[in-house]
Coordinates of C-alpha atoms in Angstrom, one line a residue:
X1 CA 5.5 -19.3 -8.0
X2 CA 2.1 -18.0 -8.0
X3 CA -0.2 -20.8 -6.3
X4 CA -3.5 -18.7 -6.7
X5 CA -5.6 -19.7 -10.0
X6 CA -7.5 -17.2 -11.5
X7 CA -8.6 -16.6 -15.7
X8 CA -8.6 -12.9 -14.5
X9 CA -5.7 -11.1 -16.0
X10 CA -3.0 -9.8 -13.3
X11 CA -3.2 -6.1 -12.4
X12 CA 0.8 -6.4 -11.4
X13 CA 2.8 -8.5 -13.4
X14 CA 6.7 -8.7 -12.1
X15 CA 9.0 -10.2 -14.1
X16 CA 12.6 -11.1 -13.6
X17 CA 12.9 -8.3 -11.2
X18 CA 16.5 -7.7 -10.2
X19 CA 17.5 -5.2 -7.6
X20 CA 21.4 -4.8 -6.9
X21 CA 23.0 -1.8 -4.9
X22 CA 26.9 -1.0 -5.0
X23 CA 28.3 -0.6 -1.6
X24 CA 31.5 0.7 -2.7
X25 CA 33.3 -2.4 -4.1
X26 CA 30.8 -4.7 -2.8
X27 CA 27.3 -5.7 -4.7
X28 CA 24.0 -6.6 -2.6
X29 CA 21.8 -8.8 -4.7
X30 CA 18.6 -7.0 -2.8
X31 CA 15.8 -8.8 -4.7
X32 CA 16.7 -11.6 -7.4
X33 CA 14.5 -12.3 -10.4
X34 CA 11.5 -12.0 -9.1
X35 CA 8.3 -13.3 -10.9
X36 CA 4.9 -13.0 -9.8
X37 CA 1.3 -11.8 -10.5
X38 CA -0.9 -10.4 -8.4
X39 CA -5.0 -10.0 -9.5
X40 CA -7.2 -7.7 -9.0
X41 CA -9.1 -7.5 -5.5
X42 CA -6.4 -9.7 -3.9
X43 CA -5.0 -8.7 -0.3
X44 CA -1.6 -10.0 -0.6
X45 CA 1.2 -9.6 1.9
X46 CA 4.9 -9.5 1.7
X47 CA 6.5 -11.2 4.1
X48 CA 9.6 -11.8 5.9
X49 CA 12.3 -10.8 8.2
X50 CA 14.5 -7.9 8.5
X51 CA 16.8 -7.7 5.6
X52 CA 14.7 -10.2 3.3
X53 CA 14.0 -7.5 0.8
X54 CA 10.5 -7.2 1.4
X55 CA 10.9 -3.0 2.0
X56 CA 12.8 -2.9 -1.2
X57 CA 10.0 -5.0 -3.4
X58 CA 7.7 -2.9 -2.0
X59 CA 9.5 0.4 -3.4
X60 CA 10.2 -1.3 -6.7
X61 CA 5.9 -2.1 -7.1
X62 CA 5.4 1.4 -6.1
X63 CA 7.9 2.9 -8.3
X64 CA 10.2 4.3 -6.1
X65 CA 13.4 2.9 -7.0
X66 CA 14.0 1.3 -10.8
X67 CA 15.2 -2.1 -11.3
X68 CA 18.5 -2.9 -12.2
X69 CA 17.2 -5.5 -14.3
X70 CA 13.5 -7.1 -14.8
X71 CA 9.8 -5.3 -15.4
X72 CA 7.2 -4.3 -13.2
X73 CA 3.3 -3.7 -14.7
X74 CA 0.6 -2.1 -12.9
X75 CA -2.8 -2.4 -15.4
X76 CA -0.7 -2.6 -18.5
X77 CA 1.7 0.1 -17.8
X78 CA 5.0 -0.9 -17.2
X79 CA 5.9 1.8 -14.2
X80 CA 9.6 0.8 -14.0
X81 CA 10.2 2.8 -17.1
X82 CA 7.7 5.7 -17.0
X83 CA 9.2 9.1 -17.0
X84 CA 9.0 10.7 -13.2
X85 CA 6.4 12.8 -14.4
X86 CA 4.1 9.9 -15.8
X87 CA 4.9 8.0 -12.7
X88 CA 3.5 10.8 -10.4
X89 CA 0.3 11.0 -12.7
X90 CA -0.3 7.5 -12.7
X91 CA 0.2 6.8 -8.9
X92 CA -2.0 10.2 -7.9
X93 CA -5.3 8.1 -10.4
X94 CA -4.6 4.6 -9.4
X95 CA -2.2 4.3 -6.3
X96 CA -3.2 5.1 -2.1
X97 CA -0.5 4.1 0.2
X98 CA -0.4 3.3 4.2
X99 CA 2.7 4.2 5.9
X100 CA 4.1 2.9 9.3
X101 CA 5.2 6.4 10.5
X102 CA 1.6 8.0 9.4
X103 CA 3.4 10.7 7.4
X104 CA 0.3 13.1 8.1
X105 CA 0.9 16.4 7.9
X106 CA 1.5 18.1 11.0
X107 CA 0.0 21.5 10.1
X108 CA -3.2 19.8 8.6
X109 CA -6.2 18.6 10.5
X110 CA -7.6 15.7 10.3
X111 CA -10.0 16.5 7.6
X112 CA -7.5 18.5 5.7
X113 CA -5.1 15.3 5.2
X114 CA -7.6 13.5 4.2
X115 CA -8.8 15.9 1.4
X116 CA -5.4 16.7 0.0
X117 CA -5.3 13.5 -2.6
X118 CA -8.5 14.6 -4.1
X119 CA -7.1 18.1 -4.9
X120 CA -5.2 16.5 -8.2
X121 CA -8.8 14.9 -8.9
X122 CA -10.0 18.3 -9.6
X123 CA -12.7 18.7 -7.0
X124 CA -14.1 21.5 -5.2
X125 CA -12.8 22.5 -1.8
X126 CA -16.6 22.0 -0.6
X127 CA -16.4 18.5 -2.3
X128 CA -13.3 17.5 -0.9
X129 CA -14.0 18.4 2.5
X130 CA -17.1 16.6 2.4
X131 CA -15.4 13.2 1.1
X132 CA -12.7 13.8 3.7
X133 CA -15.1 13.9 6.5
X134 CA -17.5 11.2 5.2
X135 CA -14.2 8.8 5.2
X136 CA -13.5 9.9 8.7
X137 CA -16.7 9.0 10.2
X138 CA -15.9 5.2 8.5
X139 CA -13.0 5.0 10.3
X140 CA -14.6 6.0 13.7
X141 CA -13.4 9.6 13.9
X142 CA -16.8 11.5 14.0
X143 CA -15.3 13.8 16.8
X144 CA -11.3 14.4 15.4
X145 CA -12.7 16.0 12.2
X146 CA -10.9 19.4 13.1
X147 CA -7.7 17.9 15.3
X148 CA -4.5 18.1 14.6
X149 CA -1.8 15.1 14.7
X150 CA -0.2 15.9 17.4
X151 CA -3.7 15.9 19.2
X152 CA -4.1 12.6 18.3
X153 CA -2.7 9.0 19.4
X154 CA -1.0 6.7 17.1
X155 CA -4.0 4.9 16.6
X156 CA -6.2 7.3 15.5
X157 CA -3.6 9.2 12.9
X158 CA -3.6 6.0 11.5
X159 CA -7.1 5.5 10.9
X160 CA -6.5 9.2 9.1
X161 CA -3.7 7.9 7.2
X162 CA -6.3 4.9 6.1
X163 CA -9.3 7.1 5.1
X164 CA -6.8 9.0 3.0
X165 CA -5.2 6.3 1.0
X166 CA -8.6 5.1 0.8
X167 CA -10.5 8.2 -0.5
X168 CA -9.8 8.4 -3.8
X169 CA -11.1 5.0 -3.9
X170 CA -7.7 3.5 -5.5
X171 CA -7.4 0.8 -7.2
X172 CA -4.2 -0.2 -5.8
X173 CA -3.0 0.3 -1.6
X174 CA 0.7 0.2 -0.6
X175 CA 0.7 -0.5 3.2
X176 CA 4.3 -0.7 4.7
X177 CA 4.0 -1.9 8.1
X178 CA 1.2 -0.2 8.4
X179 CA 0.3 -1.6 12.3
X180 CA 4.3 -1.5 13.5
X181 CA 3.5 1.8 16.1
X182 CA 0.2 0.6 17.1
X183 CA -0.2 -1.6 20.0
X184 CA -2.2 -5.4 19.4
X185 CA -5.9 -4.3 19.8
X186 CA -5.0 -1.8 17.7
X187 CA -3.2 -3.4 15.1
X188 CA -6.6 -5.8 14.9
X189 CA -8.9 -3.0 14.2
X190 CA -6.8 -1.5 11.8
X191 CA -6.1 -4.7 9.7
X192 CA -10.0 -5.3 9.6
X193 CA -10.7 -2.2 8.6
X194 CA -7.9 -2.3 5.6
X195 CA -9.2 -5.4 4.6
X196 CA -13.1 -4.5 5.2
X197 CA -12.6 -1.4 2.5
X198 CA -10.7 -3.5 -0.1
X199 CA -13.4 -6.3 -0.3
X200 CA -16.1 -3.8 -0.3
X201 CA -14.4 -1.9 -3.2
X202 CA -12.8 -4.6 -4.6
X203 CA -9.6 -3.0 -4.7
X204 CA -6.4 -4.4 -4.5
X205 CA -3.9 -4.4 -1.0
X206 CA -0.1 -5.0 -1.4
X207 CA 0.7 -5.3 2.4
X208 CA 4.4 -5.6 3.7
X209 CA 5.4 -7.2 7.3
X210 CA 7.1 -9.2 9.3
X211 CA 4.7 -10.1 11.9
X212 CA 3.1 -13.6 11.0
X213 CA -0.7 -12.3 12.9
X214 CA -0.6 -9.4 10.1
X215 CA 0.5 -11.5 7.1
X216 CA -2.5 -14.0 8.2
X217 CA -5.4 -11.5 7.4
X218 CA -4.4 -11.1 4.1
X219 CA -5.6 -13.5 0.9
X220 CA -2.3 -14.5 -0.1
X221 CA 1.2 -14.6 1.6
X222 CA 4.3 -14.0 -0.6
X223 CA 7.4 -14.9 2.1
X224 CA 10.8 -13.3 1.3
X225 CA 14.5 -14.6 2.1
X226 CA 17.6 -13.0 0.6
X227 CA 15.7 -11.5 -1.9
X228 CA 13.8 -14.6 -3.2
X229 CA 10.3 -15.8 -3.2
X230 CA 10.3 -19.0 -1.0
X231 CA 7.0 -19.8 -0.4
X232 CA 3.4 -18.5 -2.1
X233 CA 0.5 -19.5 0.0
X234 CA -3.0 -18.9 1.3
X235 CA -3.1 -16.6 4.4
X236 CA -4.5 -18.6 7.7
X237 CA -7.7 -16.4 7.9
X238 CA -9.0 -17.0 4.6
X239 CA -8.7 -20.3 3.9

């Protein structure tokens, strides 16, 4: 169902993607045969309600959870069937993510959680820290360099959960819900600045959420029911 038209060749292509749990004798079809492509420097969100299986497609393009049936490939790599150990290698070169809760560290500052992806990059400590803080200034936080999460509000640990997904320069972002703790001005500022780093990297944003305003920002609006792709449309901003 994909309705954008492009001669580039898909960074993720899903095929037939099947995900069933067992709830003792029962089976929930979560997601059911899933086909898509998604192309390199598109902002595409995931969409739909509570229970559509949005969360759980979201897991299976990051490789979190395998498929019970179907294929998943990121840049020619098909990461539903690469070892744990390949899997972690692969996300830690190519992969950032955005998470609702922040998942910061708490004994970290600001700075420090920002400089901990580039560790497996094999930089300095000098070089990290100097990435770290040059991301944090992008993201308006100049004067939180040193602070701690719990010295910060919501809104401002996730402008550090940003700058790290962001600072290995990745060619993919995972961002689950990323605005659902943040209040509306908030969540504006944060979806523009998202969306502001992917076009000027021309990187690639797999965004997941419910709230219509979110899904909007993004190039390209995959909407979710029961597990199904319904609907594959432009988002309302940028038509």
């Amino acid at each position: 169902m994909d309705s954008v038209s492009s001669t580039a060749k898909p960074i993720i292509e899903v095929r037939d993607l099947t995900k069933i749990y067992t709830l003792g004798e029962e089976k929930v079809v979560a997601l059911d045969k899933i086909h898509l492509n998604i192309y390199p420097g598109e902002i595409l969100s995931i969409f739909g309600a509570s229970g559509s299986g949005k969360s759980t497609f979201l897991n299976q393009l990051a490789g979190l959870e395998k498929p019970t049936k179907g294929t998943i490939r990121i840049m020619g790599q098909p990461v539903s069937r690469l070892s744990e150990m390949r899997l972690a290698e692969f996300r830690q070169r190519n992969i950032g993510f955005v998470f609702q809760a922040y998942n910061l560290l708490p004994f970290l500052t600001a700075t420090e959680n920002v400089a901990m992806p580039l560790m497996f990059r094999g930089l300095s400590e000098r070089k990290r820290t100097a990435r770290a803080r040059s991301m944090l200034k992008q993201v308006g936080l100049e004067h939180r360099l040193e602070h701690y999460p719990s010295q910060m509000s919501g809104g401002q640990q996730q402008r550090v959960g940003i700058a790290r997904a962001f600072v290995t320069r990745p060619k993919i972002v995972f961002a689950d819900e990323p605005t659902g703790n943040l209040d509306s001005k908030t969540t504006v500022e944060v979806m523009q600045m998202i969306t502001d780093f992917a076009r000027t990297f021309h990187q690639t944003i797999i965004l997941v959420t419910h709230n219509p305003e979110m899904a909007a920002y993004t190039d390209r609006i995959i909407t979710l029911v029961d597990g199904r792709i319904i609907s594959d449309q432009k988002g309302e901003l940028t038509c």
